[in-house]
Amino acid sequence: YVDANGHRLDRDHYLAFLTDGPVRWNAQTLEDVQVFGNAPVSVLVANVFDDVVYDGMPAKWGLVTTQTYVHEYGSWLYLAGHTALSAS
């Protein structure tokens, strides 16, 4: 995963960021969701709206995301993704 600041995070670092990092999510909404492809690989593109607490301060972020999934063993598995600040 590559976050909006360009940091590359493997699975363990991403999970540590979610549980021990400076951000706490109050809510996350995806809009204008589009899915391209079909099994075994599909790509999701969406606008993301986060309502968070960052380093103790409330914040609202608008981002765009691209997420790639593979269908294996009867489940969709997250393969890779990227989030960037939204231009709008």
XYZ file of N, CA, C and O in Angstrom:
352
model
N 0.838 -1.168 0.000
C 0.000 0.000 0.000
C 0.887 1.236 0.000
O 1.887 1.291 0.720
N 0.504 2.233 -0.787
C 1.201 3.525 -0.790
C 0.205 4.565 -0.316
O -0.868 4.742 -0.916
N 0.541 5.265 0.770
C -0.399 6.241 1.321
C -0.278 7.590 0.616
O 0.545 7.768 -0.284
N -1.098 8.530 1.031
C -1.158 9.844 0.380
C 0.125 10.655 0.549
O 0.342 11.627 -0.172
N 0.982 10.253 1.478
C 2.274 10.927 1.656
C 3.406 10.218 0.923
O 4.560 10.597 1.049
N 3.066 9.165 0.178
C 4.076 8.440 -0.577
C 4.795 7.358 0.201
O 5.743 6.769 -0.304
N 4.358 7.081 1.426
C 4.984 6.019 2.217
C 4.528 4.658 1.718
O 3.331 4.435 1.527
N 5.476 3.774 1.515
C 5.184 2.406 1.089
C 5.105 1.529 2.326
O 6.050 1.456 3.110
N 3.965 0.871 2.477
C 3.734 0.064 3.664
C 3.418 -1.374 3.267
O 2.500 -1.610 2.474
N 4.180 -2.321 3.823
C 3.815 -3.718 3.632
C 2.682 -4.047 4.596
O 2.225 -3.187 5.363
N 2.211 -5.261 4.567
C 1.054 -5.641 5.371
C 1.256 -5.337 6.854
O 0.397 -4.750 7.503
N 2.377 -5.761 7.413
C 2.620 -5.569 8.847
C 2.692 -4.091 9.222
O 2.141 -3.676 10.241
N 3.369 -3.285 8.399
C 3.468 -1.851 8.688
C 2.113 -1.155 8.528
O 1.782 -0.244 9.289
N 1.328 -1.579 7.548
C -0.001 -0.994 7.360
C -0.898 -1.289 8.559
O -1.559 -0.396 9.093
N -0.905 -2.538 9.015
C -1.714 -2.886 10.178
C -1.239 -2.153 11.430
O -2.061 -1.704 12.244
N 0.062 -1.995 11.597
C 0.592 -1.237 12.740
C 0.165 0.225 12.660
O -0.188 0.838 13.675
N 0.171 0.804 11.453
C -0.278 2.180 11.276
C -1.749 2.321 11.679
O -2.136 3.274 12.350
N -2.573 1.347 11.292
C -3.993 1.406 11.620
C -4.248 1.283 13.113
O -5.151 1.921 13.654
N -3.469 0.464 13.789
C -3.728 0.211 15.207
C -2.925 1.107 16.142
O -3.402 1.447 17.225
N -1.717 1.500 15.736
C -0.832 2.245 16.639
C -0.420 3.609 16.105
O 0.336 4.324 16.756
N -0.888 3.980 14.914
C -0.466 5.227 14.293
C -1.198 6.438 14.852
O -2.021 6.335 15.761
N -0.915 7.607 14.288
C -1.464 8.864 14.796
C -2.910 9.143 14.388
O -3.488 10.128 14.811
N -3.501 8.274 13.555
C -4.843 8.517 13.019
C -5.851 7.573 13.661
O -5.595 6.371 13.774
N -6.991 8.136 14.056
C -8.126 7.340 14.529
C -9.330 7.726 13.668
O -9.673 8.896 13.580
N -9.930 6.738 13.009
C -11.042 6.996 12.103
C -12.356 7.032 12.876
O -12.667 6.119 13.635
N -13.137 8.097 12.657
C -14.510 8.160 13.135
C -15.434 7.567 12.076
O -16.408 6.900 12.398
N -15.123 7.859 10.821
C -15.931 7.359 9.709
C -15.123 7.436 8.428
O -14.218 8.268 8.293
N -15.468 6.557 7.488
C -14.879 6.597 6.148
C -15.982 6.245 5.154
O -16.696 5.258 5.337
N -16.124 7.094 4.133
C -17.155 6.901 3.120
C -16.492 6.827 1.754
O -15.610 7.627 1.457
N -16.931 5.877 0.943
C -16.474 5.780 -0.440
C -17.613 6.215 -1.348
O -18.757 5.793 -1.148
N -17.305 7.066 -2.331
C -18.291 7.535 -3.300
C -17.737 7.355 -4.702
O -16.532 7.251 -4.892
N -18.631 7.367 -5.675
C -18.256 7.201 -7.079
C -17.397 5.955 -7.279
O -16.394 5.965 -7.982
N -17.799 4.872 -6.630
C -17.050 3.611 -6.694
C -17.221 2.992 -8.084
O -18.336 2.875 -8.592
N -16.100 2.628 -8.674
C -16.091 1.912 -9.945
C -15.208 0.685 -9.776
O -14.162 0.753 -9.125
N -15.645 -0.429 -10.368
C -14.862 -1.659 -10.330
C -14.617 -2.097 -11.764
O -15.542 -2.161 -12.571
N -13.352 -2.362 -12.067
C -12.936 -2.779 -13.400
C -12.351 -4.181 -13.315
O -11.665 -4.509 -12.360
N -12.617 -4.972 -14.342
C -12.065 -6.320 -14.387
C -13.056 -7.322 -13.860
O -14.230 -7.029 -13.623
N -12.554 -8.513 -13.678
C -13.359 -9.633 -13.221
C -12.386 -10.659 -12.660
O -11.196 -10.566 -12.878
N -12.924 -11.658 -11.968
C -12.039 -12.664 -11.394
C -11.098 -13.190 -12.473
O -11.512 -13.362 -13.602
N -9.830 -13.370 -12.199
C -9.266 -13.384 -10.870
C -8.737 -12.035 -10.380
O -8.310 -11.934 -9.240
N -8.754 -10.972 -11.211
C -8.226 -9.687 -10.760
C -9.242 -8.583 -11.051
O -9.782 -8.501 -12.147
N -9.485 -7.720 -10.040
C -10.348 -6.559 -10.223
C -9.722 -5.360 -9.530
O -8.986 -5.502 -8.547
N -10.033 -4.184 -10.073
C -9.505 -2.933 -9.537
C -10.675 -2.041 -9.143
O -11.604 -1.840 -9.925
N -10.632 -1.516 -7.932
C -11.629 -0.586 -7.419
C -11.028 0.811 -7.444
O -9.888 1.009 -7.015
N -11.795 1.774 -7.954
C -11.400 3.189 -7.952
C -12.529 3.951 -7.283
O -13.703 3.720 -7.587
N -12.211 4.860 -6.342
C -13.257 5.581 -5.624
C -12.720 6.874 -5.024
O -11.512 7.046 -4.850
N -13.654 7.758 -4.706
C -13.349 8.925 -3.873
C -13.561 8.497 -2.428
O -14.529 7.799 -2.114
N -12.653 8.909 -1.550
C -12.702 8.529 -0.143
C -12.842 9.793 0.699
O -12.119 10.776 0.477
N -13.759 9.740 1.649
C -13.941 10.854 2.578
C -13.749 10.323 3.987
O -14.500 9.460 4.447
N -12.706 10.826 4.651
C -12.359 10.384 6.002
C -12.705 11.455 7.018
O -12.409 12.635 6.819
N -13.303 11.019 8.117
C -13.533 11.851 9.294
C -12.657 11.236 10.364
O -12.927 10.120 10.823
N -11.569 11.931 10.741
C -10.542 11.336 11.591
C -10.155 12.258 12.740
O -10.504 13.441 12.767
N -9.399 11.682 13.637
C -8.658 12.449 14.636
C -7.198 12.164 14.339
O -6.764 11.008 14.355
N -6.445 13.217 14.000
C -5.037 13.073 13.642
C -4.195 13.803 14.674
O -4.332 15.015 14.857
N -3.351 13.066 15.385
C -2.542 13.628 16.473
C -3.396 14.441 17.438
O -3.031 15.546 17.853
N -4.581 13.905 17.752
C -5.449 14.542 18.728
C -6.340 15.653 18.186
O -7.136 16.215 18.928
N -6.221 15.990 16.905
C -7.003 17.081 16.313
C -7.979 16.517 15.287
O -7.595 15.707 14.433
N -9.248 16.970 15.315
C -10.208 16.511 14.308
C -9.799 16.970 12.907
O -9.257 18.060 12.739
N -10.045 16.120 11.915
C -9.712 16.473 10.532
C -10.678 15.750 9.596
O -11.218 14.697 9.926
N -10.881 16.345 8.436
C -11.668 15.718 7.367
C -10.801 15.725 6.121
O -10.241 16.758 5.759
N -10.669 14.562 5.505
C -9.808 14.416 4.338
C -10.616 13.942 3.145
O -11.481 13.080 3.274
N -10.293 14.483 1.970
C -10.831 13.991 0.712
C -9.698 13.369 -0.087
O -8.666 14.019 -0.306
N -9.862 12.127 -0.473
C -8.804 11.395 -1.157
C -9.385 10.624 -2.334
O -10.602 10.504 -2.473
N -8.510 10.108 -3.154
C -8.885 9.149 -4.196
C -8.076 7.885 -3.942
O -6.964 7.942 -3.413
N -8.646 6.746 -4.309
C -7.950 5.493 -4.072
C -8.096 4.559 -5.258
O -9.099 4.602 -5.974
N -7.079 3.756 -5.446
C -7.106 2.641 -6.391
C -6.684 1.412 -5.596
O -5.646 1.431 -4.936
N -7.510 0.370 -5.636
C -7.226 -0.843 -4.883
C -7.361 -2.051 -5.805
O -8.340 -2.161 -6.548
N -6.388 -2.940 -5.730
C -6.383 -4.130 -6.576
C -6.633 -5.369 -5.716
O -6.006 -5.534 -4.662
N -7.552 -6.206 -6.185
C -7.925 -7.430 -5.484
C -7.752 -8.638 -6.404
O -7.931 -8.525 -7.611
N -7.407 -9.774 -5.806
C -7.343 -11.038 -6.547
C -8.309 -12.023 -5.902
O -8.488 -12.027 -4.680
N -8.934 -12.829 -6.723
C -9.871 -13.828 -6.221
C -9.140 -15.157 -6.132
O -8.755 -15.733 -7.152
N -8.905 -15.605 -4.908
C -8.213 -16.876 -4.659
C -8.887 -17.599 -3.509
O -9.345 -16.959 -2.554
N -8.926 -18.911 -3.604
C -9.438 -19.752 -2.521
C -10.854 -19.348 -2.108
O -11.216 -19.400 -0.939
N -11.662 -18.864 -3.074
C -13.043 -18.520 -2.791
C -13.259 -17.165 -2.155
O -14.376 -16.838 -1.756
N -12.205 -16.349 -2.035
C -12.325 -15.035 -1.407
C -11.591 -13.980 -2.233
O -10.642 -14.293 -2.957
N -12.019 -12.737 -2.082
C -11.290 -11.612 -2.676
C -10.235 -11.159 -1.686
O -10.541 -10.852 -0.529
N -8.983 -11.130 -2.116
C -7.852 -10.743 -1.274
C -7.266 -9.431 -1.776
O -7.091 -9.233 -2.979
N -6.946 -8.551 -0.845
C -6.343 -7.270 -1.181
C -4.909 -7.512 -1.630
O -4.119 -8.100 -0.909
N -4.569 -7.038 -2.823
C -3.222 -7.234 -3.346
C -2.372 -5.986 -3.152
O -1.274 -6.045 -2.616
N -2.883 -4.833 -3.596
C -2.108 -3.593 -3.507
C -3.047 -2.414 -3.688
O -4.128 -2.541 -4.253
N -2.602 -1.250 -3.214
C -3.420 -0.061 -3.380
C -2.627 1.208 -3.188
O -1.484 1.191 -2.734
N -3.286 2.295 -3.549
C -2.675 3.615 -3.450
C -3.759 4.624 -3.142
O -4.870 4.542 -3.654
N -3.451 5.560 -2.272
C -4.365 6.642 -1.939
C -3.625 7.959 -2.158
O -2.444 8.070 -1.832
N -4.334 8.935 -2.708
C -3.736 10.254 -2.946
C -4.730 11.330 -2.533
O -5.940 11.094 -2.494
N -4.211 12.498 -2.233
C -5.094 13.623 -1.929
C -5.931 13.944 -3.146
O -5.451 13.899 -4.281
N -7.183 14.254 -2.917
C -8.094 14.571 -4.004
C -7.826 15.984 -4.522
O -7.556 16.899 -3.742
N -7.906 16.156 -5.818
C -7.695 17.468 -6.421
C -8.896 18.383 -6.196
O -8.789 19.582 -6.318
N -10.058 17.799 -5.895
C -11.257 18.626 -5.718
C -11.519 18.937 -4.257
O -10.959 18.444 -3.370
